[in-house]
mmCIF file of C-alpha atoms in Angstrom:
data_model
loop_
_atom_site.group_PDB
_atom_site.id
_atom_site.type_symbol
_atom_site.label_atom_id
_atom_site.label_comp_id
_atom_site.label_asym_id
_atom_site.label_seq_id
_atom_site.Cartn_x
_atom_site.Cartn_y
_atom_site.Cartn_z
ATOM 1 C CA UNK O 47 -8.304 1.470 -3.513
ATOM 2 C CA UNK O 48 -10.916 -0.568 -5.459
ATOM 3 C CA UNK O 49 -14.559 0.841 -6.119
ATOM 4 C CA UNK O 50 -15.074 2.218 -2.830
ATOM 5 C CA UNK O 51 -15.722 5.866 -2.409
ATOM 6 C CA UNK O 52 -13.631 5.989 0.686
ATOM 7 C CA UNK O 53 -9.821 4.564 0.485
ATOM 8 C CA UNK O 54 -9.559 1.552 2.566
ATOM 9 C CA UNK O 55 -6.188 0.171 1.708
ATOM 10 C CA UNK O 56 -2.710 1.896 1.657
ATOM 11 C CA UNK O 57 -1.248 2.723 -1.746
ATOM 12 C CA UNK O 58 1.848 0.341 -1.205
ATOM 13 C CA UNK O 59 -0.712 -2.569 -0.357
ATOM 14 C CA UNK O 60 -2.260 -2.248 -3.520
ATOM 15 C CA UNK O 61 1.158 -2.212 -5.518
ATOM 16 C CA UNK O 62 1.874 -5.775 -3.524
ATOM 17 C CA UNK O 63 -1.811 -7.189 -4.688
ATOM 18 C CA UNK O 64 -0.573 -6.277 -8.119
ATOM 19 C CA UNK O 65 2.476 -8.029 -8.137
ATOM 20 C CA UNK O 66 0.526 -10.864 -6.337
ATOM 21 C CA UNK O 67 -2.207 -11.366 -8.987
ATOM 22 C CA UNK O 68 0.557 -11.188 -11.607
ATOM 23 C CA UNK O 69 2.537 -14.076 -9.917
ATOM 24 C CA UNK O 70 -0.815 -16.092 -9.365
ATOM 25 C CA UNK O 71 -1.219 -15.401 -12.995
ATOM 26 C CA UNK O 72 2.000 -16.819 -14.219
ATOM 27 C CA UNK O 73 1.152 -19.731 -12.006
ATOM 28 C CA UNK O 74 -2.065 -20.440 -13.225
ATOM 29 C CA UNK O 75 -2.612 -18.734 -16.495
ATOM 30 C CA UNK O 76 -6.157 -17.802 -15.109
ATOM 31 C CA UNK O 77 -6.715 -14.319 -17.127
ATOM 32 C CA UNK O 78 -8.996 -13.209 -14.004
ATOM 33 C CA UNK O 79 -5.883 -12.688 -12.334
ATOM 34 C CA UNK O 80 -4.518 -10.999 -14.807
ATOM 35 C CA UNK O 81 -7.259 -8.887 -15.143
ATOM 36 C CA UNK O 82 -7.929 -7.975 -11.416
ATOM 37 C CA UNK O 83 -4.339 -6.859 -11.275
ATOM 38 C CA UNK O 84 -4.804 -4.642 -14.578
ATOM 39 C CA UNK O 85 -8.114 -3.243 -12.933
ATOM 40 C CA UNK O 86 -6.407 -2.523 -9.613
ATOM 41 C CA UNK O 87 -3.380 -0.667 -11.692
ATOM 42 C CA UNK O 88 -5.983 1.455 -13.432
ATOM 43 C CA UNK O 89 -7.597 2.360 -10.252
ATOM 44 C CA UNK O 90 -4.275 3.622 -8.723
ATOM 45 C CA UNK O 91 -2.714 5.723 -11.662
ATOM 46 C CA UNK O 92 -4.961 8.855 -10.960
ATOM 47 C CA UNK O 93 -3.557 8.447 -7.327
ATOM 48 C CA UNK O 94 -0.279 8.267 -7.771
ATOM 49 C CA UNK O 95 2.090 10.760 -6.201
ATOM 50 C CA UNK O 96 5.448 11.360 -8.279
ATOM 51 C CA UNK O 97 7.104 12.254 -4.578
ATOM 52 C CA UNK O 98 5.780 9.545 -2.565
ATOM 53 C CA UNK O 99 8.122 6.810 -1.587
ATOM 54 C CA UNK O 100 4.967 4.388 -2.106
ATOM 55 C CA UNK O 101 5.563 4.871 -5.941
ATOM 56 C CA UNK O 102 8.660 2.794 -6.009
ATOM 57 C CA UNK O 103 6.695 -0.185 -5.038
ATOM 58 C CA UNK O 104 3.919 0.462 -7.480
ATOM 59 C CA UNK O 105 6.635 1.038 -10.184
ATOM 60 C CA UNK O 106 7.869 -2.417 -9.555
ATOM 61 C CA UNK O 107 4.487 -3.700 -9.965
ATOM 62 C CA UNK O 108 3.771 -2.000 -12.853
ATOM 63 C CA UNK O 109 6.941 -3.165 -14.615
ATOM 64 C CA UNK O 110 5.843 -6.872 -13.417
ATOM 65 C CA UNK O 111 2.565 -6.190 -14.957
ATOM 66 C CA UNK O 112 3.663 -4.699 -18.379
ATOM 67 C CA UNK O 113 5.922 -7.857 -19.115
ATOM 68 C CA UNK O 114 3.788 -10.723 -18.168
ATOM 69 C CA UNK O 115 4.358 -13.547 -20.202
#
């Protein structure tokens, strides 16, 4: 999703990206990865459809992001 006017990635792909950035942040403790995960999540929130199956993956990604240590 990012900052483009045209949607280029599928919703679930971005959820997987959030999980990946959180995982890399946990390994490296580099805040840039955590910030990228947060920005990606913020850009996805307005597009979340409660009835879409892809929201399951987004929910998992958000849980990982919100419980990052």
